[in-house]
Structures are given as structure tokens and as C-alpha cells.
Coordinates of C-alpha atoms in Angstrom, one line a residue:
X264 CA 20.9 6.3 -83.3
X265 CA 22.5 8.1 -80.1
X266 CA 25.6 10.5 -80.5
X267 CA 27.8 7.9 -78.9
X268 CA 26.5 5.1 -81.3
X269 CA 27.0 8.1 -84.2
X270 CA 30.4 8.4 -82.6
X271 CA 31.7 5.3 -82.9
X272 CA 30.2 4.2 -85.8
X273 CA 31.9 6.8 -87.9
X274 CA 35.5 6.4 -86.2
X275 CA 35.3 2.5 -86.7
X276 CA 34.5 2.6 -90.3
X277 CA 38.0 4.6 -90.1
X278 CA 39.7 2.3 -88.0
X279 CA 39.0 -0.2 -90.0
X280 CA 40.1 1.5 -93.4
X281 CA 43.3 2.2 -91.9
X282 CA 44.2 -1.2 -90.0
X283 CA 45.3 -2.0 -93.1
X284 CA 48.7 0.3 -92.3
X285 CA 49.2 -1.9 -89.2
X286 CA 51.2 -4.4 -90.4
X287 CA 49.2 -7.0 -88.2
X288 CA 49.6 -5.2 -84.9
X289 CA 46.8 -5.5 -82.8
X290 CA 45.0 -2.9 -81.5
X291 CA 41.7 -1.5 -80.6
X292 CA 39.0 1.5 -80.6
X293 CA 37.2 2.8 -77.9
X294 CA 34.8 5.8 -76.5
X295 CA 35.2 7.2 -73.3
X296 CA 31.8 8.2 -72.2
X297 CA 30.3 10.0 -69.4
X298 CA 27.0 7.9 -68.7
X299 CA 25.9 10.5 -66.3
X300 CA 25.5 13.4 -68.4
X301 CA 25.6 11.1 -71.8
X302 CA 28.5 12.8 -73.1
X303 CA 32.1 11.9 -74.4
X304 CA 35.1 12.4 -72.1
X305 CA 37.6 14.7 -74.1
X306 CA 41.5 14.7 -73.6
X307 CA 41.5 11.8 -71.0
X308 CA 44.7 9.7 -70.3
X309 CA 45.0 6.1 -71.7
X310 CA 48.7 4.8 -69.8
X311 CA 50.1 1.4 -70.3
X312 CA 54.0 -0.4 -69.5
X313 CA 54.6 0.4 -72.4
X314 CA 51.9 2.5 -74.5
X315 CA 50.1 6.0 -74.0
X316 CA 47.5 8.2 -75.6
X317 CA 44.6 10.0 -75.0
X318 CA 41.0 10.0 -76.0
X319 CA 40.2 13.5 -78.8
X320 CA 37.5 15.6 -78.3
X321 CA 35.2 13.4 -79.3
X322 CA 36.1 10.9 -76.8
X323 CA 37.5 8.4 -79.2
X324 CA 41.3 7.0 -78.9
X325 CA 43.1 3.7 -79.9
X326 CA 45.4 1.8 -78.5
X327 CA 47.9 -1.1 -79.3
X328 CA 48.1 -4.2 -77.5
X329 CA 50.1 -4.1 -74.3
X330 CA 50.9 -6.2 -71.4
X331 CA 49.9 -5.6 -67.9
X332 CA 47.7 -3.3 -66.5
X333 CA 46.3 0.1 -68.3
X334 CA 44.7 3.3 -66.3
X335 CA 42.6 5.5 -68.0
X336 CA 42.6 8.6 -66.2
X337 CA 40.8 12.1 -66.3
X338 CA 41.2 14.8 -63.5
X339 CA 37.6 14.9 -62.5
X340 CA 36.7 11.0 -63.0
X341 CA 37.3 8.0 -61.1
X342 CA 40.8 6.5 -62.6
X343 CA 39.6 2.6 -64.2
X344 CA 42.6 0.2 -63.9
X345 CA 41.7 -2.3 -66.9
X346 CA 43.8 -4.3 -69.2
X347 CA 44.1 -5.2 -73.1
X348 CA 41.0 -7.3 -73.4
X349 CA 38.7 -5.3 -71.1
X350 CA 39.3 -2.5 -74.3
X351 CA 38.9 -5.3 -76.7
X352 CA 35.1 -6.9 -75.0
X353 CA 34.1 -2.9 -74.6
X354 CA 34.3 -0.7 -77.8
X355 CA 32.3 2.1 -74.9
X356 CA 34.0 2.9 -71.6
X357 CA 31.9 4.1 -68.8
X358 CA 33.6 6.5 -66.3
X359 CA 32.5 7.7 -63.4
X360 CA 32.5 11.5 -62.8
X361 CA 34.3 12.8 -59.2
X362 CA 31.4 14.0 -56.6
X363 CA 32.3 17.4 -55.1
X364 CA 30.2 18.4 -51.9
X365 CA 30.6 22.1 -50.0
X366 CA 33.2 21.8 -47.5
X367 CA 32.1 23.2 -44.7
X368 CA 34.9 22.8 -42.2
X369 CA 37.4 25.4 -43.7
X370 CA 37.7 27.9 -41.2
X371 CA 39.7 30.3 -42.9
X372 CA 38.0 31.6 -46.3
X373 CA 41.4 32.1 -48.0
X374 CA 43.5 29.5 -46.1
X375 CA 43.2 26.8 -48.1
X376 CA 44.4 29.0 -51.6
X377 CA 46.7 30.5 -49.8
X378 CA 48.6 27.1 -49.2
X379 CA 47.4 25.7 -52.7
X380 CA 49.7 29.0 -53.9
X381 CA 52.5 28.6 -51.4
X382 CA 53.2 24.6 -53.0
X383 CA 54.4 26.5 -56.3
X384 CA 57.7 27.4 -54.8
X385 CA 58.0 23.8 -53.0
X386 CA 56.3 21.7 -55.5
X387 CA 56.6 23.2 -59.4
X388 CA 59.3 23.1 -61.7
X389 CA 60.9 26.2 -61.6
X390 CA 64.1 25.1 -63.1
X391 CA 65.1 24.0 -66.5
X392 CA 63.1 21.3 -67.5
X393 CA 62.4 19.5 -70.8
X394 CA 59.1 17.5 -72.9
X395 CA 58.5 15.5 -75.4
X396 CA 55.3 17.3 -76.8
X397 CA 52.5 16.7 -79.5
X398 CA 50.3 20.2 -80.2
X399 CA 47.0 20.4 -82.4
X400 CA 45.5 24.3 -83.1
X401 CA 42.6 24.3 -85.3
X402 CA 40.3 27.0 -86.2
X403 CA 36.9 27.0 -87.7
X404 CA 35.1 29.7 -89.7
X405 CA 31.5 29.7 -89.0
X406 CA 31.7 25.6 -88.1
X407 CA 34.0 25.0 -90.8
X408 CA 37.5 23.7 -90.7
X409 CA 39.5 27.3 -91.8
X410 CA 43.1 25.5 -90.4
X411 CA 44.5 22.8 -88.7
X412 CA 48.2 22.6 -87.7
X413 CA 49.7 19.6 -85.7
X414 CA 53.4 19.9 -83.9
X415 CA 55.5 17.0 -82.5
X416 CA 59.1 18.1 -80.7
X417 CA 60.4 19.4 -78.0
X418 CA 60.9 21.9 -75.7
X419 CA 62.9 23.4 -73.4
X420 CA 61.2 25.7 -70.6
X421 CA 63.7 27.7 -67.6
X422 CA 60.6 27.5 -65.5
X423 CA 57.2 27.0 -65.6
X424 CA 55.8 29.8 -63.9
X425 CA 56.7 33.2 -63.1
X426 CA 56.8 34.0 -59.3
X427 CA 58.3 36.6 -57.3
X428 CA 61.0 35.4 -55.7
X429 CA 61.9 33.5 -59.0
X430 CA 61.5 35.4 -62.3
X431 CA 60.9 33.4 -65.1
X432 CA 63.8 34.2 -67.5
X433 CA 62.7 36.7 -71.3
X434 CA 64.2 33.6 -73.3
X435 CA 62.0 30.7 -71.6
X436 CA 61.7 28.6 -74.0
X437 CA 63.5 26.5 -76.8
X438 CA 61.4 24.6 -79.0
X439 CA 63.0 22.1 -82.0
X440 CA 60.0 20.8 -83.9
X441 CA 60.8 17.1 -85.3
X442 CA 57.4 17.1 -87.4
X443 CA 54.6 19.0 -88.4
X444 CA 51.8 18.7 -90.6
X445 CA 49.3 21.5 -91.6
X446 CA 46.5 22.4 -94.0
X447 CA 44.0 25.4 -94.7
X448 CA 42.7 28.3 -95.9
X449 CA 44.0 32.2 -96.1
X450 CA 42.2 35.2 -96.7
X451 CA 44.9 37.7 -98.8
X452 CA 43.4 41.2 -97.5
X453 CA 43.1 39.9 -93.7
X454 CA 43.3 36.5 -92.3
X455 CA 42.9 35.2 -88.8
X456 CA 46.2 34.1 -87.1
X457 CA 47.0 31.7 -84.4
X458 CA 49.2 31.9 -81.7
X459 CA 53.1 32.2 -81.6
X460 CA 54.6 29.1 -79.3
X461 CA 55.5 32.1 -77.3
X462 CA 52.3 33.2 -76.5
X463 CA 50.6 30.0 -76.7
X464 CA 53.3 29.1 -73.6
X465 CA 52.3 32.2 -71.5
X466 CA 48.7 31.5 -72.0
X467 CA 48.3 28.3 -70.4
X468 CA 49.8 28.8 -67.4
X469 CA 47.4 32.3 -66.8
X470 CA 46.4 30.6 -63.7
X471 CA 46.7 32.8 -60.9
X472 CA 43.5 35.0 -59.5
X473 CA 43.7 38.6 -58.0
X474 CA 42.5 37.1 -54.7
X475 CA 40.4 40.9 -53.8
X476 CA 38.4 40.4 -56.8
X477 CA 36.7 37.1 -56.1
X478 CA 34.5 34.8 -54.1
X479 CA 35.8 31.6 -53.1
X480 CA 34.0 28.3 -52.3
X481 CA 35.5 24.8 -51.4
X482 CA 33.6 21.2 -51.6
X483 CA 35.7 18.5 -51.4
X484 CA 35.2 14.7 -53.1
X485 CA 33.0 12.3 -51.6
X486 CA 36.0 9.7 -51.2
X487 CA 38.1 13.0 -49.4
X488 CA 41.3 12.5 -51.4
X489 CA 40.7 15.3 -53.5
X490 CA 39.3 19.3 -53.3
X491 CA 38.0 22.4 -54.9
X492 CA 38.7 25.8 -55.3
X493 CA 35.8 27.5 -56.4
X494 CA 36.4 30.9 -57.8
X495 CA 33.7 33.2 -58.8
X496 CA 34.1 37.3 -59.1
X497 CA 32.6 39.5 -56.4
X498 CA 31.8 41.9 -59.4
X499 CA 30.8 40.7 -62.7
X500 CA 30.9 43.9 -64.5
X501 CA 34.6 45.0 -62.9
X502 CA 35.6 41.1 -63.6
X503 CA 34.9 38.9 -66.4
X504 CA 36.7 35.7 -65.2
X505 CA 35.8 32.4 -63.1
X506 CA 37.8 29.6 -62.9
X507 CA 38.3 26.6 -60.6
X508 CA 41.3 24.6 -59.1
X509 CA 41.6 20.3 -58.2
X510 CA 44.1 19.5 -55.8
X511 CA 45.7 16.9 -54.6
X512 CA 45.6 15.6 -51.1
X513 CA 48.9 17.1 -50.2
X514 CA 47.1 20.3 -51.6
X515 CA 49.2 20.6 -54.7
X516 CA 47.0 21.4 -58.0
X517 CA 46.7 18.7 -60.4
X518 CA 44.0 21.2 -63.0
X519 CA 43.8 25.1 -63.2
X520 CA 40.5 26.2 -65.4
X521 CA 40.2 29.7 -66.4
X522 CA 37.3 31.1 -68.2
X523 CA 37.0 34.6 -69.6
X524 CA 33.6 35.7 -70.9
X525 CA 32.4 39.0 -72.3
X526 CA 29.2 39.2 -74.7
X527 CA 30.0 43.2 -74.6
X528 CA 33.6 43.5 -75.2
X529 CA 35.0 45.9 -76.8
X530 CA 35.8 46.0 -80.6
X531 CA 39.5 46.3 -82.1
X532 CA 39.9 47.9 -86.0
X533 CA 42.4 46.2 -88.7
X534 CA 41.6 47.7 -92.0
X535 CA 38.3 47.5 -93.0
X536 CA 37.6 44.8 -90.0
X537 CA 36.9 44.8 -86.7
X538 CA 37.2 41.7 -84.0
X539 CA 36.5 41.0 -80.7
X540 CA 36.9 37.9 -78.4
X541 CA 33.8 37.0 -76.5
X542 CA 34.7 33.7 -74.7
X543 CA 38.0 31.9 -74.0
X544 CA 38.9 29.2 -72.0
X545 CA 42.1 27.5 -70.6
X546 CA 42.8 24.1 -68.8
X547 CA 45.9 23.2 -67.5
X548 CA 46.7 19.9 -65.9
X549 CA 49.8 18.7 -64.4
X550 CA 51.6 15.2 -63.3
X551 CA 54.9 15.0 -60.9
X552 CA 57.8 14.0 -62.9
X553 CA 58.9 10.8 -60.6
X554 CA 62.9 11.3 -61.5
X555 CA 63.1 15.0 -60.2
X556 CA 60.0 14.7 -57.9
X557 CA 58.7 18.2 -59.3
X558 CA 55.3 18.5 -61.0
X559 CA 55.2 19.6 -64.7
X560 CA 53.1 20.4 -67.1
X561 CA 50.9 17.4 -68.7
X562 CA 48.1 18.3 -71.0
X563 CA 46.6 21.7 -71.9
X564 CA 43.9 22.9 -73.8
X565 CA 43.0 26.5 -74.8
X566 CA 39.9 27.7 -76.3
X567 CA 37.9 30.6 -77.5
X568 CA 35.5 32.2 -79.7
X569 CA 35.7 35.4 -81.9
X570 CA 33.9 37.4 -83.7
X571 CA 34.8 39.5 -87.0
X572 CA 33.1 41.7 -88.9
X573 CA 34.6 42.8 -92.7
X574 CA 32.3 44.9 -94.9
X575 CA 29.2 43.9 -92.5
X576 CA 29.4 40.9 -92.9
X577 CA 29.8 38.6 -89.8
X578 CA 32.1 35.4 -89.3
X579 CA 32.5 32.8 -86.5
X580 CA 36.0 32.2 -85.6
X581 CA 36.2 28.8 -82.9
X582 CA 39.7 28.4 -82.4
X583 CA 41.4 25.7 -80.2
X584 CA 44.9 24.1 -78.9
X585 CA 45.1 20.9 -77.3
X586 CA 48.8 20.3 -75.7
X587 CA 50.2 17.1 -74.4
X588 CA 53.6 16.5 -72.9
X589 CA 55.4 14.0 -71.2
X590 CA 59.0 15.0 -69.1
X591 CA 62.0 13.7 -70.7
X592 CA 65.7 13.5 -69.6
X593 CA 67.0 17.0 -68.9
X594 CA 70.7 16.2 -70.4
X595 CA 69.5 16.2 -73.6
X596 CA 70.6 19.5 -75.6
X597 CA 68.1 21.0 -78.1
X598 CA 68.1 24.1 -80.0
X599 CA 65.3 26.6 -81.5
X600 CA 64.4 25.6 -84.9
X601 CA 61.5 27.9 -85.2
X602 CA 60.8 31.7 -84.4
X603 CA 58.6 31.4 -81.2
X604 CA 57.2 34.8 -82.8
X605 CA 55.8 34.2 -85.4
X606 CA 52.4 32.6 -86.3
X607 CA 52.0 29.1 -85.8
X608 CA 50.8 28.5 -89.3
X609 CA 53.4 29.9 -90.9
X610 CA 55.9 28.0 -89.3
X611 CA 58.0 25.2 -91.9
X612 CA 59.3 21.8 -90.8
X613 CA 59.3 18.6 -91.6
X614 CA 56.2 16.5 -92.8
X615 CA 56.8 12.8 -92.4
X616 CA 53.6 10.9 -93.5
X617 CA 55.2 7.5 -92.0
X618 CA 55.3 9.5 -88.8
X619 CA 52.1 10.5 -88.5
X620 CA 50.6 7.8 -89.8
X621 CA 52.0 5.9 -86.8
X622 CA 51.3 7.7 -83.9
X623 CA 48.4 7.5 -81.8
X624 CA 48.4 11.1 -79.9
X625 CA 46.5 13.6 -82.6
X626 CA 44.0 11.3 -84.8
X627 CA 42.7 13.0 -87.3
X628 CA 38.8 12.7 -87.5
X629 CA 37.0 11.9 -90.8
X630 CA 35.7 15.6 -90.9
X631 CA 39.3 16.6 -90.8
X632 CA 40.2 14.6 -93.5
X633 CA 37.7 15.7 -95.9
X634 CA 39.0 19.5 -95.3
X635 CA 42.2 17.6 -96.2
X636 CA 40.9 16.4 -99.1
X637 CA 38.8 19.7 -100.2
X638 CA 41.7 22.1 -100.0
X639 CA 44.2 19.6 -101.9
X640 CA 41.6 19.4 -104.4
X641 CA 41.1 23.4 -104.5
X642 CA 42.7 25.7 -107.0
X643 CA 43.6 29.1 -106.4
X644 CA 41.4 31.8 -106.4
X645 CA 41.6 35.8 -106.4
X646 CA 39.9 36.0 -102.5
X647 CA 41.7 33.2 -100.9
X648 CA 44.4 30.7 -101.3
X649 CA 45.1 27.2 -99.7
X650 CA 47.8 25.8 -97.8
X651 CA 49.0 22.2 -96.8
X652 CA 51.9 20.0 -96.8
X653 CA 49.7 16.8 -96.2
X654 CA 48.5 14.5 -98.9

């Protein structure tokens, strides 16, 4: 058996468990699959009239029946424009990966980022702006689930990025959370922590390169409606970044990638511990709202690994975020209902199980729900004690 039969083998046996909560709507489960490199398609857009989700990391998404047509869509893939009962004959989805060749007839190394950065005045939203998100952070300790926390709400941002000419505002953001569910594990003498909302914000839009400290390449697609900006550092000890840019044919960007990697960094001391970060990774992409005409943020993922080491003893941490957000209508008022300060985890709200139940954005994977299930079932203990407000 193939990982893609493994795949979505597992998921169906869930589906099928849980149809029973469906109340006879009809609906279907599919893979999004990469046939090239034999590999799932993570985070990809599923949009219908009047249905949307996207596919989890493994690839795997569901969707209700819909009229009319649906596009399934991933930055560096061919869109597929297929309908209701293409899902239903295909439980496996093929897509076709974007070819890039080197673009050769740039004449000006730089011109082409230079205009890229110029659209962000022109283009971005930097004005108040609001979106209905959903948010998933999960970290694992050593390949084990350590937390998971899941957000639905919305926020309010002044402007999405910071330029010169327009400052981004100290109180960007107001979030009001309308549901969150969350379960895991603390150590009592020193626990890994996730992100604020505050910083999580500011990480994902860390897109911008010192322009003296790298190399950069172009290729452009095959079908010459999109490009790439190819960044690589001129110095690998004095930089430790790379990242790449997709644009748009009008040379806005639709994806900003980021990598940081360091096997050699530098540790930091808490207590009787010390930590260091040795990869991290952020993907940004962005859709043009088509009632203000200004792009927006869409979907965002953030990555990383670290490494900690208490007593001699060393852990694992994998920690991730995966953001989604659609705009929604800027006359609505909200207000913060959570300090954007303070740990994610620790945040409190309000757990509907109806809710989640329901929606189709973050699915929780069977691995997921035995952690559930282990740290519901777990008593305390002097070394560590569980958290969860989900059944």
C-alpha cells in the first residue's frame, strides 16, 4: 500500500464514522496529490458558489454538494475547474505542478523586484481592513502531538504591511475570537510556548529582503502568465535566509516564502535549559479583495523546528500555524476579546462542539484525535499536567 492509498484509507474510515453527524447532506472526500513528485498538495483552495475549504497537510479536504462550477487552486499548480460529481467519480485529484524556466530576457538584475516592491503602495491593503479567519498552531515534542489549538473570529488589521511612507499603526490589530478549541500537555518547571496573535501577525508578513545581501534569479512559467523571484544570499555565513516570490502578470505577488536555516545557531539559557531554533519557515499568499480592489491576505503558514536541552537531555520541538482568511465587510465593528500578548495557549473562549463539528476549514486528523483522547483520559501527574476544553 502507497502513502496516498494509506492516506485515504485512514481519512475515509473517518469520514465515514462521522457522516453520521450530517444529517443526510451529501458530501464527499478527496486527496489532492501531486503525481509528479508522488506527494500530497497541502493548504490548496477548494472554491465553490456557495462552499469553500482547503485540503490539510495531508492533502485531504471534504466538501458538501454544491451547484455550479468548483476551482481547486494552489499557487504553484495549474487551477482544475471541476464540478460536484467530478469529486464524487475521483476520491484522488491529480494536479499539475507550474513549470518555471530561467528568464533570460530581464535586462536589469533588480528591475523586476524593484517593481514587484513598488505594487505594495498601489496594490496592498494598507488601510483598515477586516477577515473572517480560522487558525490551527500545533506543536509536537519529539513527533508527538505536545498541543494543538484551533481559533475561528475575526480580525481587524490598520494595514498589512509596514512601509515607509505608511507606518503601520503600534495597535494593528483587533482580534474577537467567536470559538476556540484546544488540548495538550505542560511541563510545570518550563514549557514551550507558542506565539502571541501579535507576533504570530508580524511574522507572516516578514517578507521583505535586504536587496545587498542576495543573489537574484527570475524563470518565468511555461504558459508566461506567471514569474519568479529567486532569492538566494551572496554570503551564506553573513545570511541565513532564501526565499522566493510568485507574481502575477501585472507583477503583483500572489506567495512570499521565507526560509531561515541555521544548524549552528546560537543557544539561549532559561533556567536549567537552553534552546535554539534551527529552521523556520513562512508562506504567505494573498487574493484581491474584488469589493475594494486591494489584495489581502489569504492563507499563511508558519513553520519551524527547535531544539531544547533540560538536564542533557534533548527534545524535538516541530511547531506550526496554518492561517486562512477570507475579507469581509469593513462596516462591521469588532472589539478585542483576547490579549494579543499573551500565549496563544493560554488564551480562554468559547468551545462550541456543534461548531466545530460542522465546519470544514481545520479537520482534525485521526492522530489528532487520539492525542484528544489520551490527554482526556490522563490524570495529573507531579512533572506535567494536561489541558483541553474538547471532549
Amino acid at each position: 500500500m502507497n502513502q496516498k492509498q494509506l492516506i485515504i484509507r485512514l481519512y475515509l474510515l473517518i469520514f465515514l464514522i462521522s457522516s453520521n453527524f450530517l444529517f443526510g447532506q451529501e458530501s464527499t472526500l478527496n486527496i489532492l496529490w501531486d503525481k509528479e513528485d508522488d506527494k500530497p498538495i497541502s493548504y490548496a483552495t477548494i472554491k465553490g458558489l456557495e462552499n469553500y475549504t482547503i485540503s490539510n497537510e495531508d492533502g485531504v479536504f471534504e466538501f458538501q454538494k454544491t451547484n455550479g462550477k468548483i476551482l481547486i487552486q494552489s499557487v504553484v499548480y495549474e487551477t482544475l475547474d471541476v464540478d460536484f460529481m467530478y469529486l464524487k467519480a475521483n476520491d484522488t485529484i491529480f494536479m499539475k505542478p507550474l513549470t518555471y524556466e530561467l528568464d533570460e530576457i530581464v535586462l536589469s538584475k533588480d528591475g523586476l523586484y524593484t517593481q514587484m516592491l513598488k505594487t505594495v503602495l498601489t496594490d496592498y491593503a494598507l488601510e483598515p481592513h477586516k477577515e473572517k479567519f480560522f487558525l490551527r498552531a500545533v506543536i509536537k515534542k519529539n513527533n508527538e502531538f505536545y498541543k494543538i489549538v484551533d481559533f475561528s473570529g475575526i480580525v481587524e488589521k490598520q494595514a498589512l504591511f509596514d512601509t515607509r511612507s505608511k507606518p503601520m499603526p503600534k495597535k494593528n490589530y483587533k482580534v474577537h475570537i467567536e470559538n476556540i478549541r484546544k488540548v495538550g500537555v505542560e511541563n510545570r518547571n518550563i514549557d514551550f510556548a507558542l506565539f502571541s496573535f501579535k507576533e504570530f501577525f508580524t511574522n507572516i508578513i516578514r517578507i521583505a529582503f535586504n536587496r545587498e545581501e542576495f543573489d537574484i534569479s527570475y524563470e518565468t512559467s511555461l504558459e508566461k502568465n506567471s514569474s519568479k523571484i529567486i532569492l538566494n544570499p551572496i554570503d551564506s555565513e553573513k545570511s541565513l535566509y532564501s526565499g522566493y516570490y510568485i507574481l502575477n502578470e501585472d507583477n503583483t505577488f500572489k506567495e512570499a516564502d521565507v526560509t531561515y536555516s541555521n544548524e549552528n545557531a546560537n543557544f539561549e539559557n532559561v533556567r536549567n535549559a537552553k534552546y535554539r531554533t534551527i529552521l523556520s519557515n513562512w508562506k504567505s499568499s494573498f487574493e484581491r479583495n474584488t469589493i475594494t480592489n486591494k489584495i489581502q491576505l489569504n492563507k499563511a503558514t508558519l513553520k519551524g523546528k527547535t531544539e531544547v536541552y533540560e538536564e542533557q537531555v534533548k527534545d524535538i520541538f516541530d511547531w506550526s500555524y496554518v492561517y486562512y482568511s477570507i475579507p469581509i465587510d469593513n462596516t462591521e465593528k469588532i472589539k478585542n476579546n483576547i490579549n494579543l500578548n499573551r500565549d496563544m495557549f493560554d488564551l480562554k473562549g468559547e468551545y462550541n462542539a456543534e461548531y466545530w463539528k460542522n465546519q470544514d476549514i481545520l479537520y482534525l486528523t485521526d492522530k489528532m484525535q487520539e492525542f484528544i483522547n489520551k490527554v482526556n483520559s490522563t490524570g495529573k501527574n507531579s512533572d506535567f499536567k494536561t489541558k483541553t476544553n474538547m471532549e
